[in-house]
mmCIF file of C-alpha atoms in Angstrom:
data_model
loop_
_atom_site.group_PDB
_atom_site.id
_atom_site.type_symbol
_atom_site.label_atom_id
_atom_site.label_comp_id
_atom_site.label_asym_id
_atom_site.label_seq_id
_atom_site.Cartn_x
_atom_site.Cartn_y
_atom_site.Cartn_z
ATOM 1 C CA UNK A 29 33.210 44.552 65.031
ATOM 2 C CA UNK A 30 35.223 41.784 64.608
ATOM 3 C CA UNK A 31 36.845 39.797 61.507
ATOM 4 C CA UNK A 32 34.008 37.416 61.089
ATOM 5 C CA UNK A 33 31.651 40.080 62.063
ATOM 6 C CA UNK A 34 32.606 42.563 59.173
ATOM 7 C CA UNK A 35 29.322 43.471 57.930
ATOM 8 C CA UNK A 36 28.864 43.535 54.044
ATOM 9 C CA UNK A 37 28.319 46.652 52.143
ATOM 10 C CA UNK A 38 26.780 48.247 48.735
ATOM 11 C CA UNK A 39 26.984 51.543 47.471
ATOM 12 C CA UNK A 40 23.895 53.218 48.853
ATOM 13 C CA UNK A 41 21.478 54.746 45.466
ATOM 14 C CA UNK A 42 22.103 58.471 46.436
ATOM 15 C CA UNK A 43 26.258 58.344 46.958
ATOM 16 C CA UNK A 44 26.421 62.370 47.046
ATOM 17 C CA UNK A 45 23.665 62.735 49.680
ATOM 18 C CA UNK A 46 24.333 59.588 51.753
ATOM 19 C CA UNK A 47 28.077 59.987 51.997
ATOM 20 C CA UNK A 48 27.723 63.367 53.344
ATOM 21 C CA UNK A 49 25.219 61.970 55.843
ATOM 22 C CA UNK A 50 27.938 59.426 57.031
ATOM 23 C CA UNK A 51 29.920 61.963 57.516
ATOM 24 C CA UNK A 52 28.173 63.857 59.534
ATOM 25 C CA UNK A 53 26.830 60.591 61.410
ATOM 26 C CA UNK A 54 30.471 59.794 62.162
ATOM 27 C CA UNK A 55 31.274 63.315 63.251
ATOM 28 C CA UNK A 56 28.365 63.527 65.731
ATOM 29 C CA UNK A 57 29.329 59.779 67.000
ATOM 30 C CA UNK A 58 32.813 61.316 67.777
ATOM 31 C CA UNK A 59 31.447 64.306 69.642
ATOM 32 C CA UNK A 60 29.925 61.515 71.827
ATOM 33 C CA UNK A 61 32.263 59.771 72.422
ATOM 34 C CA UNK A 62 34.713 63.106 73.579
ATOM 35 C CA UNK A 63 31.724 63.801 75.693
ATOM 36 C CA UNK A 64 31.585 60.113 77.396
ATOM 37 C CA UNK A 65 35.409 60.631 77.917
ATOM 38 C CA UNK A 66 38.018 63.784 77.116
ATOM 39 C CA UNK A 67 39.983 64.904 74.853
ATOM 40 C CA UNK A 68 43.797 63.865 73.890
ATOM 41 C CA UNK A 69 45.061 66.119 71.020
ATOM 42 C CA UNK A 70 48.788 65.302 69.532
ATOM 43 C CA UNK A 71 49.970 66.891 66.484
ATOM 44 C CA UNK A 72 52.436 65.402 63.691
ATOM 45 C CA UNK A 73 54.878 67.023 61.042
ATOM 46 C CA UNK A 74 54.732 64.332 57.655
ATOM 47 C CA UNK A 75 56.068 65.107 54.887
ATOM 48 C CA UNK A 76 56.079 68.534 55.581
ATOM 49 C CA UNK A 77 52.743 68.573 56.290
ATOM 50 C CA UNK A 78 50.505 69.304 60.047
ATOM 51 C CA UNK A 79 48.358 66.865 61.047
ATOM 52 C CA UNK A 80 45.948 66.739 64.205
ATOM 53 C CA UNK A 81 44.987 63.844 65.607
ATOM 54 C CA UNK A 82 41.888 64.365 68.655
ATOM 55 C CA UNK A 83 41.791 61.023 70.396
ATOM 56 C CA UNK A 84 38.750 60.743 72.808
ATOM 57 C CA UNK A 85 39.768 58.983 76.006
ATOM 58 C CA UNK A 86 43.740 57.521 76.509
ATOM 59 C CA UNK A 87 43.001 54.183 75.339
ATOM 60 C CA UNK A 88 44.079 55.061 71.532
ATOM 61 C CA UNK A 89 46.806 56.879 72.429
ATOM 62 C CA UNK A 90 49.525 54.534 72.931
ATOM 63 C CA UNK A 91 48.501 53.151 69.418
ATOM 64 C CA UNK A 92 49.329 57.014 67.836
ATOM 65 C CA UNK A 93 52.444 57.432 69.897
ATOM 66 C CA UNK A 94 54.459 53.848 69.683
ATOM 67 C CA UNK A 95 54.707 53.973 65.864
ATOM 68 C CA UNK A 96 54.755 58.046 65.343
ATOM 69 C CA UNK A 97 56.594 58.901 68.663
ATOM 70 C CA UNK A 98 59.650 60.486 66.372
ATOM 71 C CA UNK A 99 56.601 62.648 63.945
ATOM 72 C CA UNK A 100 55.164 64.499 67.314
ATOM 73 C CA UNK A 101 55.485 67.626 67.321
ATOM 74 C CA UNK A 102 55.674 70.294 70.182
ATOM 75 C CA UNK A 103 54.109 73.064 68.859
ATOM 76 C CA UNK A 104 50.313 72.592 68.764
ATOM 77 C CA UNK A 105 49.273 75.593 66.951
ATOM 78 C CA UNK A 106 48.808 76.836 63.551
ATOM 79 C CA UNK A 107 47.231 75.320 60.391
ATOM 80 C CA UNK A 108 46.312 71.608 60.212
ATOM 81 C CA UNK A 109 46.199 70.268 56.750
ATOM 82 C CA UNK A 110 44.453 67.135 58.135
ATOM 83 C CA UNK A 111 42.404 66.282 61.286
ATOM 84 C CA UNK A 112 41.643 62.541 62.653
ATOM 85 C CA UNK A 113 39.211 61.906 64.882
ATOM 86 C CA UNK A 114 39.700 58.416 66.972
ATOM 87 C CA UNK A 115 37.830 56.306 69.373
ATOM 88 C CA UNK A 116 37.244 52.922 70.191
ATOM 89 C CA UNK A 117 33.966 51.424 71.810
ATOM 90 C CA UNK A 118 34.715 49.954 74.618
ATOM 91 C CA UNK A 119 36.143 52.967 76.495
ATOM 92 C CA UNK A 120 33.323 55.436 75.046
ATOM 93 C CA UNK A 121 30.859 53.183 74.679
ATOM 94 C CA UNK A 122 29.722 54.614 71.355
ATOM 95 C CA UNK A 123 29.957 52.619 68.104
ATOM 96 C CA UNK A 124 30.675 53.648 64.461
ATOM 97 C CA UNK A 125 27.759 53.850 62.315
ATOM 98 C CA UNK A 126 28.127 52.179 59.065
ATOM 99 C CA UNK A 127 28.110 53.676 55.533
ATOM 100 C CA UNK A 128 24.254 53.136 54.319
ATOM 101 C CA UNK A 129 23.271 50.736 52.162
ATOM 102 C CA UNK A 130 22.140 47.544 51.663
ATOM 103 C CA UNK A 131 24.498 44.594 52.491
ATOM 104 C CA UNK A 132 26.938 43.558 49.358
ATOM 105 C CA UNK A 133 30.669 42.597 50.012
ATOM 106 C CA UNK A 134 34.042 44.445 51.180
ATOM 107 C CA UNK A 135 37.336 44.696 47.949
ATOM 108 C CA UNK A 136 39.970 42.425 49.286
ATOM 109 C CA UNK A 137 42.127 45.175 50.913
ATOM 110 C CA UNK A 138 38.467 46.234 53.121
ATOM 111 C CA UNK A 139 37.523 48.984 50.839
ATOM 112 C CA UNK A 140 33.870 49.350 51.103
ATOM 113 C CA UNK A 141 32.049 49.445 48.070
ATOM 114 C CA UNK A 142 31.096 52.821 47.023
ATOM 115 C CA UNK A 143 33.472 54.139 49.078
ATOM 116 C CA UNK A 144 36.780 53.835 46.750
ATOM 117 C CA UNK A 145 37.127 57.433 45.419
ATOM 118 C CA UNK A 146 36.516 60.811 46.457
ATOM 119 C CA UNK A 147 34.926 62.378 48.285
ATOM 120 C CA UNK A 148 34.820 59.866 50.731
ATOM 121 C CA UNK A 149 36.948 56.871 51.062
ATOM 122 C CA UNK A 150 35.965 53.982 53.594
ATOM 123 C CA UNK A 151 37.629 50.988 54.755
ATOM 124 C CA UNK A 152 37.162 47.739 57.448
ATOM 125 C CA UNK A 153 40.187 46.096 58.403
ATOM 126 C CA UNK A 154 39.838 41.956 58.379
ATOM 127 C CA UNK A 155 42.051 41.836 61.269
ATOM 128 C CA UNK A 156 40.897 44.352 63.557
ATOM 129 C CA UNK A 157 37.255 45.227 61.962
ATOM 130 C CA UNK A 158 38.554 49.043 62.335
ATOM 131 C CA UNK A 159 36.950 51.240 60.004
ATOM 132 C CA UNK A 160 38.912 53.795 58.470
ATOM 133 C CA UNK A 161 37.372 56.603 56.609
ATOM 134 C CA UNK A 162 38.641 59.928 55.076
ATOM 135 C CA UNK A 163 36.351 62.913 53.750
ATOM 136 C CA UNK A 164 38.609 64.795 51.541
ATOM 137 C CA UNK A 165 36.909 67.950 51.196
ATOM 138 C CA UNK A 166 37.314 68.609 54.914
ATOM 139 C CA UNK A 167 40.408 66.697 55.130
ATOM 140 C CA UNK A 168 38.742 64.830 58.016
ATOM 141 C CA UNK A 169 39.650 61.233 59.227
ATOM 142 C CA UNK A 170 38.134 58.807 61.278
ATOM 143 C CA UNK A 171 39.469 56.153 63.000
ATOM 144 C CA UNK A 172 37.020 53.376 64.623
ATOM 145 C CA UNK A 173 37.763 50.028 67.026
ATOM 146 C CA UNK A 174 35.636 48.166 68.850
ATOM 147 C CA UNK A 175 38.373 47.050 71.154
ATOM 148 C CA UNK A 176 41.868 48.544 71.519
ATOM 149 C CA UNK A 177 43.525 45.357 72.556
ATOM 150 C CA UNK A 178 42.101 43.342 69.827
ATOM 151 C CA UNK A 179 44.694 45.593 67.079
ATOM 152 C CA UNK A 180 47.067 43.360 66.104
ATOM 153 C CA UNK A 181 50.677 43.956 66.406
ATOM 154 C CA UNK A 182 51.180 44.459 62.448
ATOM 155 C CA UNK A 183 48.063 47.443 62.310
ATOM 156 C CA UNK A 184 50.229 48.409 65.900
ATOM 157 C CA UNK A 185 53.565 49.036 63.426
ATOM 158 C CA UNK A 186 51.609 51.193 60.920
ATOM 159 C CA UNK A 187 48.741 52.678 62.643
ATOM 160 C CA UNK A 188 46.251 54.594 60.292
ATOM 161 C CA UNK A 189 47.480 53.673 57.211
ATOM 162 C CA UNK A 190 44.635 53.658 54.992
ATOM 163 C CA UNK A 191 44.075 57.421 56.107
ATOM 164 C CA UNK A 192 47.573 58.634 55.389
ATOM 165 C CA UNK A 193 47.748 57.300 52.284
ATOM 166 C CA UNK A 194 44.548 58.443 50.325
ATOM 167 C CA UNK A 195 45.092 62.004 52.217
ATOM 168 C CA UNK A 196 48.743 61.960 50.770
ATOM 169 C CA UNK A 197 47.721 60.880 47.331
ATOM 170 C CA UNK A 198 45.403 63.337 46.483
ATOM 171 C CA UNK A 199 47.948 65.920 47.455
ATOM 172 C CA UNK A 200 51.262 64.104 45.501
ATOM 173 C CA UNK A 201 52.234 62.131 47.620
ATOM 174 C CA UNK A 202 52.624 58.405 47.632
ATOM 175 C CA UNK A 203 53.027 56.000 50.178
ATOM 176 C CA UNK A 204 55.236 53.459 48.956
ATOM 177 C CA UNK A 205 55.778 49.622 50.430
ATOM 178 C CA UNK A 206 59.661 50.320 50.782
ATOM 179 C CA UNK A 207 62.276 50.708 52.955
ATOM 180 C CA UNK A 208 65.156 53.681 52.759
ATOM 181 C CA UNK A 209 68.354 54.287 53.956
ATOM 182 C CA UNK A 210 71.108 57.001 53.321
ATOM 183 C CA UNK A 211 73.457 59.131 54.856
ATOM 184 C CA UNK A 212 74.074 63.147 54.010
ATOM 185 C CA UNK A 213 71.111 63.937 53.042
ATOM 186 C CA UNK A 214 70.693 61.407 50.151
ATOM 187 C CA UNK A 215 68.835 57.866 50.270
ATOM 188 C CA UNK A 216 68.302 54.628 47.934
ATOM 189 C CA UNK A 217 64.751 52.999 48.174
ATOM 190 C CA UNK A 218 64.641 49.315 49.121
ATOM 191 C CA UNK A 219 61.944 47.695 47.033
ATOM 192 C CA UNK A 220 60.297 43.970 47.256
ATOM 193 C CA UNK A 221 57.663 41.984 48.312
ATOM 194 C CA UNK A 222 57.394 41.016 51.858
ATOM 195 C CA UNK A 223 60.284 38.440 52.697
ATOM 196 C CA UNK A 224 62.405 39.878 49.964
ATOM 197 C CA UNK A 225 64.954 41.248 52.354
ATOM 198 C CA UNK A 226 64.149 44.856 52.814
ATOM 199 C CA UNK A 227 63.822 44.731 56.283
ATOM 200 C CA UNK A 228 67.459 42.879 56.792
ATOM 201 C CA UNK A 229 69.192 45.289 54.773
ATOM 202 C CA UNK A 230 67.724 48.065 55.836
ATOM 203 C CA UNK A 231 68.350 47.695 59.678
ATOM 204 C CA UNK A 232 72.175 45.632 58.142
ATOM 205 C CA UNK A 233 72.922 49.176 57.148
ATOM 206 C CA UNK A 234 71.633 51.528 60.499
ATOM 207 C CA UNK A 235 73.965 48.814 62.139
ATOM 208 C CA UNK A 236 76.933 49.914 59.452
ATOM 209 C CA UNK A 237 76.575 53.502 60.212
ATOM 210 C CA UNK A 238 74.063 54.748 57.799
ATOM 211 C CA UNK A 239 70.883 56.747 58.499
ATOM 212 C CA UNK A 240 67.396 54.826 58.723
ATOM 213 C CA UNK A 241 64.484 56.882 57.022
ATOM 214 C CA UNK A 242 61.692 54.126 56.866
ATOM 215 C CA UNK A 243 61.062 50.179 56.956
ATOM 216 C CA UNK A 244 57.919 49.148 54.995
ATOM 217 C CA UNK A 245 56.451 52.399 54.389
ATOM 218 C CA UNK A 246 57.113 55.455 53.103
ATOM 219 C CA UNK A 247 56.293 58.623 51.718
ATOM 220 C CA UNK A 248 57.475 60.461 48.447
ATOM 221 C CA UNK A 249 57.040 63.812 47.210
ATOM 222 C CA UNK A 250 58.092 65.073 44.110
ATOM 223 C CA UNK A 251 58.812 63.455 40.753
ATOM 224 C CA UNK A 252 61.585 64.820 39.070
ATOM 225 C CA UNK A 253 63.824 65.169 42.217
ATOM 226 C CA UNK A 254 61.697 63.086 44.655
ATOM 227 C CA UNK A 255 62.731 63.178 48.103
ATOM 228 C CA UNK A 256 61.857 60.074 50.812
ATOM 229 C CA UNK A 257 59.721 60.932 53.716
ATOM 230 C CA UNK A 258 59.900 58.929 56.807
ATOM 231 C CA UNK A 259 56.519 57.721 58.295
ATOM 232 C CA UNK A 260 56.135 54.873 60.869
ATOM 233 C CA UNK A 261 59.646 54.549 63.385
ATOM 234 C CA UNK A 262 59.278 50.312 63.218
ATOM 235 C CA UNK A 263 60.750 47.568 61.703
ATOM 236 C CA UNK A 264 59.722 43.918 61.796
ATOM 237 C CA UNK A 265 62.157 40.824 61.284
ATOM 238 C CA UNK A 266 61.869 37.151 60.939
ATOM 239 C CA UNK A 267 63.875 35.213 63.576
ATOM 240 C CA UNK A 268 66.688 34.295 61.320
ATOM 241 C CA UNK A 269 67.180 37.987 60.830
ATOM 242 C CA UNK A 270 67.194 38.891 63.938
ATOM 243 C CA UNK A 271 69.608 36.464 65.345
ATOM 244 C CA UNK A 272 72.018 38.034 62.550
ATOM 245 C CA UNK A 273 71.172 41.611 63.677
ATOM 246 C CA UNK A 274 71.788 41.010 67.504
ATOM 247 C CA UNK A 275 71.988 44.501 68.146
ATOM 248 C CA UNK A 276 68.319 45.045 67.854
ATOM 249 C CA UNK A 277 66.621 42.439 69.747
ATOM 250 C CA UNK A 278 66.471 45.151 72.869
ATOM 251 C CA UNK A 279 64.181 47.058 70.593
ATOM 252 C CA UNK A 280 61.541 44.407 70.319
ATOM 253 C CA UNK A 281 58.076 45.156 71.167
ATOM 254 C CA UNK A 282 56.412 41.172 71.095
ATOM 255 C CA UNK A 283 58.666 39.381 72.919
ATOM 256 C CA UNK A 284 56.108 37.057 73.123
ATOM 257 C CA UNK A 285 55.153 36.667 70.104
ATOM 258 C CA UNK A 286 54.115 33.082 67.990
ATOM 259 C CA UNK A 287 57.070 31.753 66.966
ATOM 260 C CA UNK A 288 55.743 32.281 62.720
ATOM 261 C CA UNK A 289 55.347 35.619 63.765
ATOM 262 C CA UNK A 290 57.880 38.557 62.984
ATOM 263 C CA UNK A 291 59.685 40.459 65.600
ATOM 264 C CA UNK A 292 58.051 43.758 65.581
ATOM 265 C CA UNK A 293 60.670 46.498 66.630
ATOM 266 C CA UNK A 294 60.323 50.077 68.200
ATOM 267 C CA UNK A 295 63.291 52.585 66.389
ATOM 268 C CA UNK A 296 62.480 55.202 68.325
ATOM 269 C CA UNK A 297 64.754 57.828 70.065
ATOM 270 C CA UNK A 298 63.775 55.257 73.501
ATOM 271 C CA UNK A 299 65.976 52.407 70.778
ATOM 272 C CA UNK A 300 69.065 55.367 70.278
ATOM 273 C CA UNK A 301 68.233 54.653 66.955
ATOM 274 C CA UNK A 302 69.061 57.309 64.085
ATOM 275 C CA UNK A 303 66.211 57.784 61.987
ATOM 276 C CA UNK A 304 66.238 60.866 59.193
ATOM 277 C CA UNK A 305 62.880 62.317 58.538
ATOM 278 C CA UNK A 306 63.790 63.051 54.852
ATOM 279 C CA UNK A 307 66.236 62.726 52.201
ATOM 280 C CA UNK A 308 66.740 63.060 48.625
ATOM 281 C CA UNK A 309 66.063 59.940 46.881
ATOM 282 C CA UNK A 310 69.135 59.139 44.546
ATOM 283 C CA UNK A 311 68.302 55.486 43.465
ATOM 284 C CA UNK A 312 66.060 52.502 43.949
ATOM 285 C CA UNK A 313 67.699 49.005 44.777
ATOM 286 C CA UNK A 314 65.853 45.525 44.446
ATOM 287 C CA UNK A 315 67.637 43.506 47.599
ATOM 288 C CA UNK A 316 67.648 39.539 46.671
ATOM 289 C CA UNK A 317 69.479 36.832 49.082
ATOM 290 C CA UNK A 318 72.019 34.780 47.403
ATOM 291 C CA UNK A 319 75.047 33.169 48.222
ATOM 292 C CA UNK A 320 78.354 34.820 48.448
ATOM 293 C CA UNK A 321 79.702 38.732 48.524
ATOM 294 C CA UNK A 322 77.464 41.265 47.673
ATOM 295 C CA UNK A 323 76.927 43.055 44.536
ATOM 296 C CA UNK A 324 75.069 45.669 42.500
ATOM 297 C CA UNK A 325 73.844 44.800 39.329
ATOM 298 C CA UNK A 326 71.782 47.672 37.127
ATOM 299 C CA UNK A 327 68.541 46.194 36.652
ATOM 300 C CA UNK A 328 65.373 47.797 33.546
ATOM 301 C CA UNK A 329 63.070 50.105 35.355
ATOM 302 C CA UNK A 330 60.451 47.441 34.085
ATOM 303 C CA UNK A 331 61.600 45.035 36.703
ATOM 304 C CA UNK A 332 61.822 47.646 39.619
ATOM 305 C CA UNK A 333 57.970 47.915 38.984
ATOM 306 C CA UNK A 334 57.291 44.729 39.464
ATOM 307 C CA UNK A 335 59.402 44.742 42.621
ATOM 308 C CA UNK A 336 57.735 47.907 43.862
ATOM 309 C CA UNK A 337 54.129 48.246 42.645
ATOM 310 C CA UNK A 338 51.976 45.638 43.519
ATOM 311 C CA UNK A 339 52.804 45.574 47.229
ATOM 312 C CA UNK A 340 52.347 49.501 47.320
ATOM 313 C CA UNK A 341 48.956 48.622 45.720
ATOM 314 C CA UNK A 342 47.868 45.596 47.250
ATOM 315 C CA UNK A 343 48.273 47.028 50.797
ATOM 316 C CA UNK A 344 46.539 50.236 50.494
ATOM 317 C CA UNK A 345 43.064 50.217 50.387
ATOM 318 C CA UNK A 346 41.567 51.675 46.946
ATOM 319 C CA UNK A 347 44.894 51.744 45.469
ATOM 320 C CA UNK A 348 44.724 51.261 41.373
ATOM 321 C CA UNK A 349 45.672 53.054 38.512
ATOM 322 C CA UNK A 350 46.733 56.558 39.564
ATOM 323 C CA UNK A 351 49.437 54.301 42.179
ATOM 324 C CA UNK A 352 50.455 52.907 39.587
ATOM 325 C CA UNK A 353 50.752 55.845 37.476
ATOM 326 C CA UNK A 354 52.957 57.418 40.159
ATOM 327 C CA UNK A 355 55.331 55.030 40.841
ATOM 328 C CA UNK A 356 55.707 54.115 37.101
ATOM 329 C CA UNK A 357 56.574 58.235 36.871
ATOM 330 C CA UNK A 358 59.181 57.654 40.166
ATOM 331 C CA UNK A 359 60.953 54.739 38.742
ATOM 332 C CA UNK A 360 61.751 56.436 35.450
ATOM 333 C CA UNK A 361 62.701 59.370 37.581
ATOM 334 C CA UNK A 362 66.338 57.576 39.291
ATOM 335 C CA UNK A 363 68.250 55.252 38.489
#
């Protein structure tokens, strides 16, 4: 499946029936593809919650591991609160099936019609054509590619992102497009659209000494005292950016990247970068470039929503209202 070879889909005329059927079609595709291969089972602690991810074959697993190396966790027992299930094609030779119905069209961020709300919730990627789709009464994932090597480096630096966030939602959670920082135990929020800065200031403040929770992406629980999650250990810079932050160009993972393209880097504990996996979020700041010394100015909570919702939406498949709702609730919440 490929971005010009994204089929187009409606919601099939029995949703209840024929969801549950893709369901099951994707879980005996899976088993198939196991049996064509093995099995490679890592486990992750977000947010304070287990997940399980069952990758059949090794080609998927560097894509788990570069981004969510510092979420691993040793101990592969217990509960898991959510399980993926990940293959690609051309290792396993199996392909996805497709949710039924007749062809239609895909929302802009690849939701498939139908497919926006629970119980099920399915997405295509343009770039990639990887579908991503989430049963929520199971708490089930799958994760589809035709081709490993055809993910592109920015799905690389946030690897199954449409899954993580409509499991988190529906449990509280929100995955916000943000960057944090902090030290003792305590974090601001970096909020903006892409090319707004986050990034610079961010990784300008590891560099001063302070902890690094998350670049681009996060997670937040609570409302009243919300507390920052960290997600994805990665970072991505323009050029200029990185010729000011020297220190991290050994922590580059493109290094041959197109010259328009951003420097995608690897904070890992590989980096000796610091990264906290949590801290109580005191404050949301709104970075803008401009001339001479820096400078905090309070700004209304109105234009911190601006700042920090539509991004959050328009990068998460079948995002809408109850986002909103949620991080209208968190930016009346701090300061």
């Amino acid at each position: 499946m490929t971005t010009a070879g994204i089929p187009s889909i409606s919601p099939p005329a029995s949703p209840g029936a024929s969801k549950s059927g893709f369901v099951r079609q994707l879980d005996e595709a899976f088993a198939r593809a196991t049996g064509a291969t093995r099995e490679v089972s890592l486990t992750l602690q977000l947010a304070g919650r287990s997940v399980r991810i069952v990758c059949a074959g090794d080609a998927l697993v560097p894509f788990v591991r570069g981004a969510l190396t510092p979420r691993l966790s040793a101990n592969g027992e217990g509960t898991r609160e959510l399980t993926l299930k990940i293959w690609d094609a051309r290792t396993t030779g199996v392909v996805a099936p497709l949710p039924p119905g007749p062809p239609s069209t895909f929302g802009l961020r690849g939701e498939v019609l139908g497919y926006s709300a629970e119980p099920v919730f399915a997405a295509c990627s343009h770039a990639s054509g990887a579908l991503s789709v989430l049963d929520t009464e199971s708490a089930t994932g799958y994760f589809w590619v035709r081709d490993a090597r055809d993910i592109p480096m920015h799905e690389l630096g946030a690897p199954l992102l449409p899954l993580f966030g409509w499991f988190f939602r529906a449990r509280g959670t929100q995955l916000v497009h943000a960057a944090a920082v902090g030290c003792g135990g305590q974090a601001v929020l970096l909020a903006g659209p892409g090319g707004s800065g986050k990034s610079t200031t961010a990784l300008a403040c590891l560099a001063a000494g302070l902890d690094h929770v998350a670049d681009d992406y996060a997670l937040v629980t609570g409302v009243s005292s919300p507390v920052v999650h960290a997600l994805y250990a990665t970072a991505k810079l323009n050029a200029d950016s990185l010729a000011r932050l020297p220190r991290f160009a050994g922590a580059v993972l493109n290094p041959e990247r197109d010259p328009e393209e951003k420097a995608l880097l690897g904070l890992g504990p590989a980096a000796g970068i610091r990264q906290a996996e949590n801290a109580a979020l005191r404050a949301i700041v709104v970075p803008r470039v401009r001339p001479g010394a820096p400078a905090l100015t309070p700004i209304l909570a109105g234009e911190v929503l601006r700042a920090l919702a539509p991004s959050s939406i328009f990068q998460m498949a079948s995002a809408g209202a109850p986002t909103f709702a949620s991080l209208g609730a968190l930016v009346k919440a701090v300061p």
